[in-house]
Structures are given as C-alpha cells and as structure tokens.
CSV table of C-alpha atoms in Angstrom, one decimal:
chain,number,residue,atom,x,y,z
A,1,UNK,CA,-0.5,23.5,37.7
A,2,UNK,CA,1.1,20.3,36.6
A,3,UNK,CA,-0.4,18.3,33.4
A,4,UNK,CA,0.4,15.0,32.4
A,5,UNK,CA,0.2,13.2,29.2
A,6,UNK,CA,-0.5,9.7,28.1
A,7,UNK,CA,2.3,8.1,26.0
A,8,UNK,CA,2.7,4.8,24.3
A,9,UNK,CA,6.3,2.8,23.2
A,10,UNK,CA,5.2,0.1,21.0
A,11,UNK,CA,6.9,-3.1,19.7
A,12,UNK,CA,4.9,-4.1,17.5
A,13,UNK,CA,4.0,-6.3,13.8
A,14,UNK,CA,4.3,-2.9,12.5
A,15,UNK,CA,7.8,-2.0,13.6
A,16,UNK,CA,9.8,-4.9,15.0
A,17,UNK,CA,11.0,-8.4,14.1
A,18,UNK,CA,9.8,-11.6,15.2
A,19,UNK,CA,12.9,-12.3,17.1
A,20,UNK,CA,12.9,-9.2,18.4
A,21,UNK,CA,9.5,-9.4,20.1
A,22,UNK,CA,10.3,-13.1,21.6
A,23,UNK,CA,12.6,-11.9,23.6
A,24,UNK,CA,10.4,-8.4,24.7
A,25,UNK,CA,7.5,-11.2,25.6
A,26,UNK,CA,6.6,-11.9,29.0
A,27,UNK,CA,4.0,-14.6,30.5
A,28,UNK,CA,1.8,-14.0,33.0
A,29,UNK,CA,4.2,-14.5,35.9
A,30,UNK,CA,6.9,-11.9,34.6
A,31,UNK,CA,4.5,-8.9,34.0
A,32,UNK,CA,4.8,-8.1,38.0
A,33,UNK,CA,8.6,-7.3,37.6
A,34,UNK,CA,8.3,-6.1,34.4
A,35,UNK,CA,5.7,-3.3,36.5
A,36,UNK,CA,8.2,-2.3,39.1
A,37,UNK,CA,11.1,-2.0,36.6
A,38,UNK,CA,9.1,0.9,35.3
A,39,UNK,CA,7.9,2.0,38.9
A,40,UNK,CA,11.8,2.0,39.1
A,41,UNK,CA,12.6,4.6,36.4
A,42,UNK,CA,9.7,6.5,38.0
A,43,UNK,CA,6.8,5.8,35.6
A,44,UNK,CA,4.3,6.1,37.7
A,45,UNK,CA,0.9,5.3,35.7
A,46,UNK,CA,1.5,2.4,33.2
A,47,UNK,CA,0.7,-0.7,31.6
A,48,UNK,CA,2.5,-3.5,30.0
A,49,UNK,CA,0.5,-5.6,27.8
A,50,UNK,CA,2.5,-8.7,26.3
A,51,UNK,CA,0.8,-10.2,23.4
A,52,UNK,CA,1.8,-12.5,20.0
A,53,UNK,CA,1.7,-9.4,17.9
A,54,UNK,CA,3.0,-6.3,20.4
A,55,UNK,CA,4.1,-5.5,23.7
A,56,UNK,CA,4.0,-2.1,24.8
A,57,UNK,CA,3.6,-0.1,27.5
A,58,UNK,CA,0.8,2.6,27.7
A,59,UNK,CA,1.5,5.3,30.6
A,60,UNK,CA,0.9,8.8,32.0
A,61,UNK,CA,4.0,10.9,32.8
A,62,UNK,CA,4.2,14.8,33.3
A,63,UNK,CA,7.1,14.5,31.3
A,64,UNK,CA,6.6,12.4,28.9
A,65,UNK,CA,9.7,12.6,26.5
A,66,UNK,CA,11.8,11.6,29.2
A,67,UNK,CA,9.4,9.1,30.1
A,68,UNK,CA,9.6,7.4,27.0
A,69,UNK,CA,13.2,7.2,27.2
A,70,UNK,CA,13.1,5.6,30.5
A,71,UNK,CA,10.6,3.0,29.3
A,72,UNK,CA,12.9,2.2,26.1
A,73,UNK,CA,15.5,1.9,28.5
A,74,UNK,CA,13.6,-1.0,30.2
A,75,UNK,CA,12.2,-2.8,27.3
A,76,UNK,CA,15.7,-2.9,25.9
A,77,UNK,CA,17.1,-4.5,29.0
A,78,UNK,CA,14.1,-7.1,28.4
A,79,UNK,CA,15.0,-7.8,24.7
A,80,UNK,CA,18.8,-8.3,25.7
A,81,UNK,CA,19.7,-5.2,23.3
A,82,UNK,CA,20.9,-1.4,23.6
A,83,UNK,CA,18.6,0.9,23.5
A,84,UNK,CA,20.2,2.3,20.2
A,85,UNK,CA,19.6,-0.9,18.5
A,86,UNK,CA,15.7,-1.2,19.7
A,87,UNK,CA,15.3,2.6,19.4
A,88,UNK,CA,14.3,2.0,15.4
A,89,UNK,CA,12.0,-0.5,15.9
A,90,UNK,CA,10.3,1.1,18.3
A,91,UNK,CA,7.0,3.2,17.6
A,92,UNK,CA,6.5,6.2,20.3
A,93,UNK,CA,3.5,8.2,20.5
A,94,UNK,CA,2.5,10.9,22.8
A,95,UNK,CA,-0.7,12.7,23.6
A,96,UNK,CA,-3.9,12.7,21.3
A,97,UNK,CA,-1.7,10.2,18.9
A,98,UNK,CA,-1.1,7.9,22.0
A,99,UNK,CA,-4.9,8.2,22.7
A,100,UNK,CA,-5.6,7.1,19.2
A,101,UNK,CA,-3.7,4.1,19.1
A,102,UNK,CA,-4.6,2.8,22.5
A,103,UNK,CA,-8.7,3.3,21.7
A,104,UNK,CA,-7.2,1.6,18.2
A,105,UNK,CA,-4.9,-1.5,20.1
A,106,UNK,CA,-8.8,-1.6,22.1
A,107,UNK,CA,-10.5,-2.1,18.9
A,108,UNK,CA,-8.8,-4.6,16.9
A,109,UNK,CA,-7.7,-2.5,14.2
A,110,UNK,CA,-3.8,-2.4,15.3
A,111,UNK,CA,-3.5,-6.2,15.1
A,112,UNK,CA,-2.6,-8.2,12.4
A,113,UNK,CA,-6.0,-9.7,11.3
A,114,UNK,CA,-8.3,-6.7,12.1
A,115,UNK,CA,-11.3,-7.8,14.3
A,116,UNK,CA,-9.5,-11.1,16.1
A,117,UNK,CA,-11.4,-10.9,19.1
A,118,UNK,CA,-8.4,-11.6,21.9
A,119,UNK,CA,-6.9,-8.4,22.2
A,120,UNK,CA,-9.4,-6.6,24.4
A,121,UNK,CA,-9.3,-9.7,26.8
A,122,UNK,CA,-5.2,-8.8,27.0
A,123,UNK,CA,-5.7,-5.4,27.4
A,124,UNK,CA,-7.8,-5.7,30.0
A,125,UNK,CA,-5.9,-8.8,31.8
A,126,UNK,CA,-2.5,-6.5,31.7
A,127,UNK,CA,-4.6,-3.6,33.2
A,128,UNK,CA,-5.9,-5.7,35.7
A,129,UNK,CA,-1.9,-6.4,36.9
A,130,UNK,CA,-1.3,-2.8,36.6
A,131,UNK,CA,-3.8,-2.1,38.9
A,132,UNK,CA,-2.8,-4.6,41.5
A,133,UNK,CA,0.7,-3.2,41.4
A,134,UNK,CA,-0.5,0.1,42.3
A,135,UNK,CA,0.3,1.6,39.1
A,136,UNK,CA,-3.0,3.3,38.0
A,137,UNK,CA,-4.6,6.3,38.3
A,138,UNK,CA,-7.1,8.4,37.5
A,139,UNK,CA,-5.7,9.9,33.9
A,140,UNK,CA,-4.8,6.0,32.8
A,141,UNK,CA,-8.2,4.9,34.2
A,142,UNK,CA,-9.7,7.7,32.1
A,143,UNK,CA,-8.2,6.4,29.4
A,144,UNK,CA,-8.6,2.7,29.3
A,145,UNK,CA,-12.3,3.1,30.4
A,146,UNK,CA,-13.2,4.9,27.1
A,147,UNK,CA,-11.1,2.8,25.0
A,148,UNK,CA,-13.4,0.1,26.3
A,149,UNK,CA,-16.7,1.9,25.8
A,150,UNK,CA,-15.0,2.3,22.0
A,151,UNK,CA,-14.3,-1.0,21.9
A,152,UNK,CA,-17.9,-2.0,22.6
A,153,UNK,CA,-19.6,0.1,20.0
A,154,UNK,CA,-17.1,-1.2,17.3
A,155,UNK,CA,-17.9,-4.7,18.3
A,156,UNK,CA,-21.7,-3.8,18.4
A,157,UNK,CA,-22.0,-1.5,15.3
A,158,UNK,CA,-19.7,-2.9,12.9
A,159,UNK,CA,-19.6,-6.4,11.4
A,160,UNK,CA,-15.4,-6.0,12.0
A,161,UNK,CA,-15.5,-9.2,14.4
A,162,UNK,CA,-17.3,-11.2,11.5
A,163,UNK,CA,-14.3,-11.3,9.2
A,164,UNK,CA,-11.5,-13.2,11.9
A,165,UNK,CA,-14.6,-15.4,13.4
A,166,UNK,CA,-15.5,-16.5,9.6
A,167,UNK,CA,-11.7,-17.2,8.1
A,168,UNK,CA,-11.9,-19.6,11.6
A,169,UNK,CA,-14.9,-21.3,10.6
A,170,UNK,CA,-13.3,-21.7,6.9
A,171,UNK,CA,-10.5,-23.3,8.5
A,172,UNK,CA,-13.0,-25.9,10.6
A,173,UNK,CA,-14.9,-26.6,7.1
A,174,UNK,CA,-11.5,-27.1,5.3
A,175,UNK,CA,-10.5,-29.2,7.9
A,176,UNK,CA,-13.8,-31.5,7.9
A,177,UNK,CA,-13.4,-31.8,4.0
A,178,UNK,CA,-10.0,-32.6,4.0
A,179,UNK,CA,-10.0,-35.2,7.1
A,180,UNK,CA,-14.2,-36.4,7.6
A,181,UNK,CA,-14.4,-35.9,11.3
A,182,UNK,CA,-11.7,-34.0,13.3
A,183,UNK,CA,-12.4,-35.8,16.2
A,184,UNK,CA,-9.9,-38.2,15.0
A,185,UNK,CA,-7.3,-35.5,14.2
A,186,UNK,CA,-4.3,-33.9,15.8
A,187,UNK,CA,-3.1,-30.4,15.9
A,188,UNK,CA,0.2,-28.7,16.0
A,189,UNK,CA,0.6,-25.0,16.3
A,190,UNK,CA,3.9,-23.4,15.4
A,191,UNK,CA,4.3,-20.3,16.8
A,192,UNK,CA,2.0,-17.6,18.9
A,193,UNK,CA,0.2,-15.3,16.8
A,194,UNK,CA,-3.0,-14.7,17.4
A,195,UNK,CA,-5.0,-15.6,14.5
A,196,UNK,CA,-2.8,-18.9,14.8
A,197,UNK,CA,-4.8,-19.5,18.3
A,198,UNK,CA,-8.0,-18.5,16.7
A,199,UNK,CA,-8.6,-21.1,14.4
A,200,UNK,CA,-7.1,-23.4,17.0
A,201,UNK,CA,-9.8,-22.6,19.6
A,202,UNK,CA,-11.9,-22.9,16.5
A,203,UNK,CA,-10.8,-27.2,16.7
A,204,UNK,CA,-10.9,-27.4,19.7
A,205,UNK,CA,-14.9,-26.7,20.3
A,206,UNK,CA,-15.6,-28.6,16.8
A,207,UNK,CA,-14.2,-31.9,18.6
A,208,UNK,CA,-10.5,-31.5,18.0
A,209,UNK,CA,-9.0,-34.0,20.8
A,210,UNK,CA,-5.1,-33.4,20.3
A,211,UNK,CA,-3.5,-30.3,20.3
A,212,UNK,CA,0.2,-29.5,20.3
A,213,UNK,CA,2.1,-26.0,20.9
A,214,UNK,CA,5.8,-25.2,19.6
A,215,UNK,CA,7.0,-21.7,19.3
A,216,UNK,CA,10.9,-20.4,18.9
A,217,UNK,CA,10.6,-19.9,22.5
A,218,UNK,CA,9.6,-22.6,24.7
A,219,UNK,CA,8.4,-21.1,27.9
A,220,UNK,CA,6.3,-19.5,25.3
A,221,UNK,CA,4.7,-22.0,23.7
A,222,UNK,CA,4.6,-24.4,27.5
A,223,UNK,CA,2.1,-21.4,28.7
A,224,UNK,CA,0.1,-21.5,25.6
A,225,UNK,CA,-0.1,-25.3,26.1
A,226,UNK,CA,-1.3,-24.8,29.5
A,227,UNK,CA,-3.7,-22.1,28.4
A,228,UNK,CA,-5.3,-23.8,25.8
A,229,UNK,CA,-5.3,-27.2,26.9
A,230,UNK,CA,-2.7,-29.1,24.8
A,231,UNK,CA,0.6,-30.4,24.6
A,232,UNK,CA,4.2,-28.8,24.7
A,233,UNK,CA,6.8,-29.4,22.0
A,234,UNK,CA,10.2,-28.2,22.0
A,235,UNK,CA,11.8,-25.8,19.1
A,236,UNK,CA,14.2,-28.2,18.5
A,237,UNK,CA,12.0,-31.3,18.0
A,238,UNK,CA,9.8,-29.2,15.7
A,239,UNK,CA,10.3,-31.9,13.0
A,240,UNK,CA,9.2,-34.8,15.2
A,241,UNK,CA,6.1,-32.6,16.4
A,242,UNK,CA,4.9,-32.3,12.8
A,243,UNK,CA,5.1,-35.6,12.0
A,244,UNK,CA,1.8,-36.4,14.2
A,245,UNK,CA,0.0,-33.6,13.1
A,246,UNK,CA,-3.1,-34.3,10.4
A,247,UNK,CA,-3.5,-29.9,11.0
A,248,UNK,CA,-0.6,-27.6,10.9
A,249,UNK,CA,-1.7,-24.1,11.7
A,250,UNK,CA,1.4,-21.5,11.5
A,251,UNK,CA,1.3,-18.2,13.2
A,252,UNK,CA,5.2,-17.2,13.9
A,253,UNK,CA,5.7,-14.7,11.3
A,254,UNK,CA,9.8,-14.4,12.1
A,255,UNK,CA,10.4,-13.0,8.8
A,256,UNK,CA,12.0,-16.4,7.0
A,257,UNK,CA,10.2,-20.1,6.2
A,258,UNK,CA,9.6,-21.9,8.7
A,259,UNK,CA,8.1,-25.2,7.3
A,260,UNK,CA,10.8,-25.6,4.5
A,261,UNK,CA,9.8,-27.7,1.5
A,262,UNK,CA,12.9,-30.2,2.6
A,263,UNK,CA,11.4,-30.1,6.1
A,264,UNK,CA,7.7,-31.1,4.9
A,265,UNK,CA,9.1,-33.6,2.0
A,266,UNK,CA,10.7,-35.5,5.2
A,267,UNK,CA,7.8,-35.2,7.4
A,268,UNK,CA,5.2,-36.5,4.5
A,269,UNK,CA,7.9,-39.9,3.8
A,270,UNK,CA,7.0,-40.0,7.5
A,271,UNK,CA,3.2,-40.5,7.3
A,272,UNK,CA,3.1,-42.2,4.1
A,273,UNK,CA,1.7,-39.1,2.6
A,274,UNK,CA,-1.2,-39.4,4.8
A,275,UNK,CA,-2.8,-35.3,4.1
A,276,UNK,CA,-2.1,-32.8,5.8
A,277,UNK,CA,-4.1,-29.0,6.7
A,278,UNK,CA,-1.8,-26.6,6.5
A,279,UNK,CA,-3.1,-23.2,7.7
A,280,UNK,CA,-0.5,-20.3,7.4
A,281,UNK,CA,-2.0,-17.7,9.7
A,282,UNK,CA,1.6,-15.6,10.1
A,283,UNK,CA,2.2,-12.3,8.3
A,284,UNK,CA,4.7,-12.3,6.7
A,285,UNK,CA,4.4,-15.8,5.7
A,286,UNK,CA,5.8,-19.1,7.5
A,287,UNK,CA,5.5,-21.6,5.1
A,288,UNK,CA,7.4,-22.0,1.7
A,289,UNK,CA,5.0,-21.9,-1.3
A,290,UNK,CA,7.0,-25.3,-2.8
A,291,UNK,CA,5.2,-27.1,-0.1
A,292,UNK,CA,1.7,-26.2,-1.7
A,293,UNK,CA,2.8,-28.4,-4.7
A,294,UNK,CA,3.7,-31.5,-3.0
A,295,UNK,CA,1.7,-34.8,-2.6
A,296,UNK,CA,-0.5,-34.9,0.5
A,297,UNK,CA,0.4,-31.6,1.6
A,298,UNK,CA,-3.0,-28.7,1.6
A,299,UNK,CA,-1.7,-25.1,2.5
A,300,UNK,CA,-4.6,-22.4,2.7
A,301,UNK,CA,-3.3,-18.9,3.6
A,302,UNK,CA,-5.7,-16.1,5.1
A,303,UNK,CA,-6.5,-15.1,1.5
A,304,UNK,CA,-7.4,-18.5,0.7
A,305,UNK,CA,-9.7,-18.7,3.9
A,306,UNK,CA,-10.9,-15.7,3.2
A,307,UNK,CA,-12.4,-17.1,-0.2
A,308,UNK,CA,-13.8,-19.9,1.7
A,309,UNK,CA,-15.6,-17.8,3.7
A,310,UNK,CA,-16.9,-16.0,0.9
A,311,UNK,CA,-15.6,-13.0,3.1
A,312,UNK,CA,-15.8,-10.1,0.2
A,313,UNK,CA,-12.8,-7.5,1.0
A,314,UNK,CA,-14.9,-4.5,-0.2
A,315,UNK,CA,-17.1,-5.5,3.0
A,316,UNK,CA,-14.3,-5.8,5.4
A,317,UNK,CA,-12.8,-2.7,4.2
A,318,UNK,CA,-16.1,-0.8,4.8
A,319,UNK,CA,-16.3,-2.4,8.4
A,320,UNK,CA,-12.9,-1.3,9.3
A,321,UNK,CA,-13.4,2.6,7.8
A,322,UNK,CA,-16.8,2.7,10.2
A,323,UNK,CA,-14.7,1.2,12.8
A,324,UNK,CA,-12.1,4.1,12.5
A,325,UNK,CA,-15.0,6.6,12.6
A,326,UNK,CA,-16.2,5.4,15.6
A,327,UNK,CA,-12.7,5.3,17.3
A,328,UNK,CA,-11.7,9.2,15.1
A,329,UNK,CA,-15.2,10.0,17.5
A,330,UNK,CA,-14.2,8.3,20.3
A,331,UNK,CA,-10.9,10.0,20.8
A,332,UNK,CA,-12.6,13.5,20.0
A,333,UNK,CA,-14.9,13.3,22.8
A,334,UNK,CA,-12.2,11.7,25.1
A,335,UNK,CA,-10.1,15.1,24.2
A,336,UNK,CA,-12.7,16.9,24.7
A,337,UNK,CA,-14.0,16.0,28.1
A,338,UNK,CA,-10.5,16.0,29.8
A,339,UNK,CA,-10.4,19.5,28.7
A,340,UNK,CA,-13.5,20.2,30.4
A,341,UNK,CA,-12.1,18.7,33.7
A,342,UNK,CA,-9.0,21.0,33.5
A,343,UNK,CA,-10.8,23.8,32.8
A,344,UNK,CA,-12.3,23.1,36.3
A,345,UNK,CA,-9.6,24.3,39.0
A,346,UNK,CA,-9.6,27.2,37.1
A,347,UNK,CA,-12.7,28.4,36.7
A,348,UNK,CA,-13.0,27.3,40.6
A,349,UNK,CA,-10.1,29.6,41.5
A,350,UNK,CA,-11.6,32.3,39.3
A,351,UNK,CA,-14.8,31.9,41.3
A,352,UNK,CA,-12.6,32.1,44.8
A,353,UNK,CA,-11.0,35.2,43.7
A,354,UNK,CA,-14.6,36.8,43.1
A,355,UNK,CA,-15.8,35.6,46.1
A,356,UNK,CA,-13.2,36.9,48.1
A,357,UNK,CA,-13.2,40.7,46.7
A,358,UNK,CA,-17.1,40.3,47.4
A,359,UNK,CA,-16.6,39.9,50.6
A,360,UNK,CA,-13.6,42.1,51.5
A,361,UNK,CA,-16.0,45.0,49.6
A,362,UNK,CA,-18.6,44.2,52.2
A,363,UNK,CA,-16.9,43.9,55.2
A,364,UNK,CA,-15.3,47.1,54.4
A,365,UNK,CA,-17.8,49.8,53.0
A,366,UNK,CA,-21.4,48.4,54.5
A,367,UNK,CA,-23.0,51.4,54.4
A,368,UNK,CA,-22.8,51.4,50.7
A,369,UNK,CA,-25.9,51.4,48.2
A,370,UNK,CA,-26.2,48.4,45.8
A,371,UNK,CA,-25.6,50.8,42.8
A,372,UNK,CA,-21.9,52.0,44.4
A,373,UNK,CA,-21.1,48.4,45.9
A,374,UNK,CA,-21.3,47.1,42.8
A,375,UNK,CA,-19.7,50.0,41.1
A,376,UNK,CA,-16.4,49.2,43.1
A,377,UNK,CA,-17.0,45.7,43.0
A,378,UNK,CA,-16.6,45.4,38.9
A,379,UNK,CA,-13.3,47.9,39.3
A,380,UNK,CA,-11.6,45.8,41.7
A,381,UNK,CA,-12.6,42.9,39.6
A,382,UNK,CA,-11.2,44.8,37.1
A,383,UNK,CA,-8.1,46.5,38.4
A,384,UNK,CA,-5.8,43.6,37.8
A,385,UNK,CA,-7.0,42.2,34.3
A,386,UNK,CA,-6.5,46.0,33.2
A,387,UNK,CA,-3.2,46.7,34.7
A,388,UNK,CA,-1.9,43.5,32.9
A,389,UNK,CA,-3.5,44.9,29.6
A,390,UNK,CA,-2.1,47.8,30.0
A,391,UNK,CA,1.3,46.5,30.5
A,392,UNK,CA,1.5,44.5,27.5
A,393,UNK,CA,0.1,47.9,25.2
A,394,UNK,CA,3.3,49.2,26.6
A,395,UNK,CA,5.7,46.7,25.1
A,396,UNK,CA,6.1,47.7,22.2
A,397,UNK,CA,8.0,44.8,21.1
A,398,UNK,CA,6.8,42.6,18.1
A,399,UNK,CA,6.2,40.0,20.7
A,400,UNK,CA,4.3,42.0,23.5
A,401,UNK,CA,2.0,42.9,20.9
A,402,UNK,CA,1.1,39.4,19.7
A,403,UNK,CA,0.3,38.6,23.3
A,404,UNK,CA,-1.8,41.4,23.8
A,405,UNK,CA,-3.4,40.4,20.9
A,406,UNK,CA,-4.1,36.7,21.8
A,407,UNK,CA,-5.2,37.9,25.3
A,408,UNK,CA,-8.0,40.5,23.8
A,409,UNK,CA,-9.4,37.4,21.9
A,410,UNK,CA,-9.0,35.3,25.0
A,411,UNK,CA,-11.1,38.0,27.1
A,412,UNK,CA,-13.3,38.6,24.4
A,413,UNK,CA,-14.0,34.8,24.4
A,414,UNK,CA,-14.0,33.8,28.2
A,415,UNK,CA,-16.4,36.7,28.8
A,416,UNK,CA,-18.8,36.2,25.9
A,417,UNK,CA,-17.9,39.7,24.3
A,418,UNK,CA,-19.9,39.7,21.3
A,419,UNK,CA,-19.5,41.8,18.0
A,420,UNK,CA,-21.9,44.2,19.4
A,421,UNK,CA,-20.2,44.7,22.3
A,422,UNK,CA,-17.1,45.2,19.9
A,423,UNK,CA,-18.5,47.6,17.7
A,424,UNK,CA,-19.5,49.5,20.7
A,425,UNK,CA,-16.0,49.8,22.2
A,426,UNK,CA,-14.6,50.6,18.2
A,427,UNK,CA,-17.4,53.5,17.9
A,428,UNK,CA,-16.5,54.4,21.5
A,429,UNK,CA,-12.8,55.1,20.3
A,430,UNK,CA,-14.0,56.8,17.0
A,431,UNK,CA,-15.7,59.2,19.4
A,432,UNK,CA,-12.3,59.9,21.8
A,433,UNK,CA,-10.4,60.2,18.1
A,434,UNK,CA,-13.3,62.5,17.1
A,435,UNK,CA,-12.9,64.7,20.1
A,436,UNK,CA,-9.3,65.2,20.0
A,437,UNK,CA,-9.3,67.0,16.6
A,438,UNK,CA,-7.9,70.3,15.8
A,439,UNK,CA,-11.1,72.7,16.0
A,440,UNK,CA,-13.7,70.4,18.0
A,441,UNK,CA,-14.7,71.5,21.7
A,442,UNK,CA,-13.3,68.8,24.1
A,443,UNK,CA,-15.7,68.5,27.1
C-alpha cells in the first residue's frame, strides 16, 4: 500500500536573508506558474504561499526526500541561485514536524510578531490557487482543514491576537500625539513586512488620507499600493518619497540600515524639521539608532510600542505557551486520526479474508454442525498466521527472533490477548515441560 507524507521547504525570517526572500516572492499573478513548475517536477499536492516574512511550499509526496529536492530545485530557480547556495537557508521538514509547523504558520506563532492577524488570510488565499490549479487532494485537504480549526481555537482561547492589534493602536495614539489629527498626515511605508502593513491599516481606518509604498522591489511594493489603497514609490526615489511623509513606518528587515542618519539629517533640512513618526516594525532593525537623537525626528520600535500599550511580556508569553498547547494538541489528534483512516483498508481486507474462508467452509461441508463448522473455521483462520509463526521460531538468527518477538506482541495486541490469557498459554507450556520429564507417565 503506498503512504504519503506531508513535507514543508521554508524560506523564511528564521533562515533566510531579506534579499534572499525578495527575489523567492511572487504576487498574486505569478503563484499560477510557480504551481505548475512544481506539477512539473511531479509534486503533485502542494502549496505555495508568498508572504513578507516566508514563502514556502507545503506538499504531500510518497517520497518525500526526493520531493524536497525537487521543490528546492524550483525555489532556487525563482531566487536566481543554485540550489547549493539556497540549500542553507532553507528549513525542510517532513512528517509530524511538517504537520507542526504548518498548524504553527496557521496560528501566528511562526511569524515575526506572534499573533499579526494576516497570515491565515495568505494561507488560505494561496490554498485557494492551489486548488484551482488542481493541485489538492485529500491528505493536503486534511491537513489544511485542521490547521484551520487550530487556528480558530488559538484566535478564540488565547488573548495571542491582542498583543499585534494593541502595538497598532500604540502606533495610532503615538501618531495623534505627535501630529493632532492624522487626517492631515501622510504615510510612507518602506518595505513589506507584515507588522509594517498592520499599523498602516491601523491609519488608514483612523482617517489617514495619504499613503505611500516603497520596497527594494518595486513590483512589490506597486501591488501593495494597489492592495492597500495608496501610492507607489520607486527604490531609488526612496529619499524624495520620505521627504513627504509626517509617518515613516519600516518593515524591510534586509539585515543593514535602511533610513541612515545622513539619509534622515537630509530629509529633516527638507521639511524644516517639521516631526516626523518613525515606527521601525522590521526585525532585525531598519533604522539607525543616531536618527533617534536628531531634532524633529520620533523613532518608536516594537518594544517601545509595546510600552505604550502597556502590553506586559509576561502576558504575551503566557498567550503564546497556551497557544502552543493548543497547536502540540492539535497535531496529536491530527496524527492520530490519519492513523485511524489507514488502519481502515486493512482491517477491511482482514474482514474480506474472513468472510471469504466463511463462505468457502459453507459451501463446501454443509452438512456440518455449528460446533465442527466452527471448529474448522478458527483452524483455517488460523493455518496461515501459524505457519508464518512457525517459520520465524525456526530462524534462529538474532534477527528472526526479534521479529517473532515483535509479531507475538503485535498478535497479542490486535487480538486483545490479555495477561490471563497469557498466563494460561505459560501454565499450558509448564504442563508439556512437566510431562516430558524423566519418570512422569506421558498420556
């Protein structure tokens, strides 16, 4: 019978470089190829979910080491690298551990601010595509359903999606402070991380009118324009872009400053040192800490927000480790259930077998009494289970006798043979041994 497993190659915050992942993304319009590029290498139950913090495909594959390599192999292509040089910053999971981390991806706790609520709208926006493509079935539909149903209870029994909402609403307060009414404000966000797009969405419903996107790359950062309603800005005219912009939210996280302390000293001539809100939403950081110290210029990290929202970190840690409980659970009962359904064409083809001796017993000796029809009906049943035992007491190799061993604890446990029934069968021998001594009558 042929299995499959579920699998997971991951480029992710975790494992791979800004850069790196820019050129891995794909919009909207590119997930379709990127679908039958895997259909290609003959994936044929997968995912690819493109997001600012990961992208990574989830699949089911018989094999799924070769799988993996095949998928690599592809994302490498994307990224404009050998598969050598990705191959590091790659993180590969298969079976239960793939399970885990997709119910985890589900839940928020695999992003970069645990609880942002946009991931499980990605999820299910890049399993929608996979299904249109024709490359779902029933294990990755399995799968994805209970990652949901997870999903739900952690949103609905844990206060996990409290902590991104509030650092959003510190950034509105902050904002209001700083500038009176945001209505009268523009916005420019540098980059495409996703707690970046929080506190911009954030604005937007508290009035924000203007809203600008720049990221390193620009068909990028022209979707997320489109998406949320603003303004495009090319990578090179990052400068100019600031310049306009009474809120700066960053969310890159390349690894290096982005907003310079030269950069913002130029920028600040500019306004005539009119303030300006500088949120640095990227992990690791985007802006240089020099800029905090400079006239007209207000940088508030996540930490910083985080005080604002008088968001205690002993109560976000205890809502993440009852989130993990609930996903450790999850996973469990997901394991468990698809080992119920495999069990079932066995025990199905057991049944057949049983069935079938019943009847060729019948057809063949009707004249029989219950007692002997069942009589012969247990030692056919029997015969072949026996022979096979027998077989293996023969071998008397170190490793014949470790399978008959593992096969008398598997009868004993398919068949419910209890410690009585074992005590019976050791007494049972005790008596044969007794027998057989020098002196005793054998009968």
């Amino acid at each position: 019978m042929t299995t499959t497993s579920y699998l997971v190659i991951c480029a992710s915050h975790r494992t791979c470089s800004g850069v790196v992942r820019d050129r891995l993304s794909t919009d909207e319009a590119e997930v379709a190829g990127m679908l039958e590029r895997l259909r290609a290498v003959g994936v044929g139950q997968a995912l690819w979910l493109s997001t600012c913090d990961r992208v990574e495909v989830q699949a089911v594959h018989e094999r799924p080491n070769e799988a993996a390599l095949a998928i690599a192999e592809v994302m490498a292509d994307r990224a404009g690298l050998s598969t050598s040089d990705l191959a590091p910053q790659l993180y590969t999971r298969t079976g239960i551990d793939a399970v885990r981390h997709l119910f985890a991806v589900a839940c928020s706790l695999d992003s970069q601010i645990v609880g942002e609520p946009h991931i499980l709208g990605q999820l299910k926006a890049a399993h929608r595509s996979a299904s249109g493509a024709g490359l779902t079935g029933p294990e990755l539909e399995a799968v994805l359903q209970a990652a949901y149903a997870a999903a739900k209870r952690v949103r609905s029994e844990t206060p996990i999606a409290e902590g991104a909402t509030s650092l959003a609403a510190a950034a509105i307060q902050v904002a209001r402070d700083l500038h009176g009414d945001i209505r009268r404000c523009g916005a420019l966000l540098v980059g495409m991380g996703d707690m970046g797009a929080l506190v911009l969405e954030g604005l937007r419903e508290a009035g924000l009118p203007r809203l600008t996107v720049a990221a390193p790359v620009d068909r990028r950062a022209e979707a997320a324009a489109r998406r949320l309603d603003g303004h495009f800005a090319p990578w090179a005219d990052l400068e100019a872009a600031m310049t306009g912009a009474d809120i700066l939210v960053t969310a890159a996280g390349l690894g290096r400053y982005i907003l310079t302390a030269p950069m913002m000293e130029a920028v600040l001539k500019r306004r005539r040192r009119r303030p300006v809100f500088v949120v640095d939403a990227a992990i690791p950081a985007d802006v240089d800490p020099a800029v905090a110290g400079m006239d007209g210029a207000f940088v508030y990290d996540l930490a910083d927000l985080e005080r604002v929202a008088l968001q205690g970190r002993v109560g976000r840690e205890a809502a993440t480790q009852a989130a993990w409980m609930i996903v450790d659970e999850a996973v469990a009962a997901f394991a468990r259930d698809r080992a119920e359904r495999a069990a079932v064409p066995a025990v199905a083809a057991l049944r057949s077998h049983f069935e079938a001796e019943r009847r060729r017993l019948l057809a063949g000796h009707a004249d029989l009494d219950a007692a002997s029809a069942t009589r012969l009906l247990v030692n056919r049943l029997l015969h072949a289970p026996s022979e096979a035992l027998r077989a293996l007491a023969a071998d008397g190799s170190g490793e014949g006798l470790a399978e008959r061993a593992a096969a008398e604890r598997l009868m004993f446990r398919l068949f419910g043979l209890d410690r009585l029934t074992a005590a019976a069968l050791e007494e049972n021998e005790r008596d044969k041994d007794e027998r057989r001594e020098p002196g005793r009558e054998v009968r």
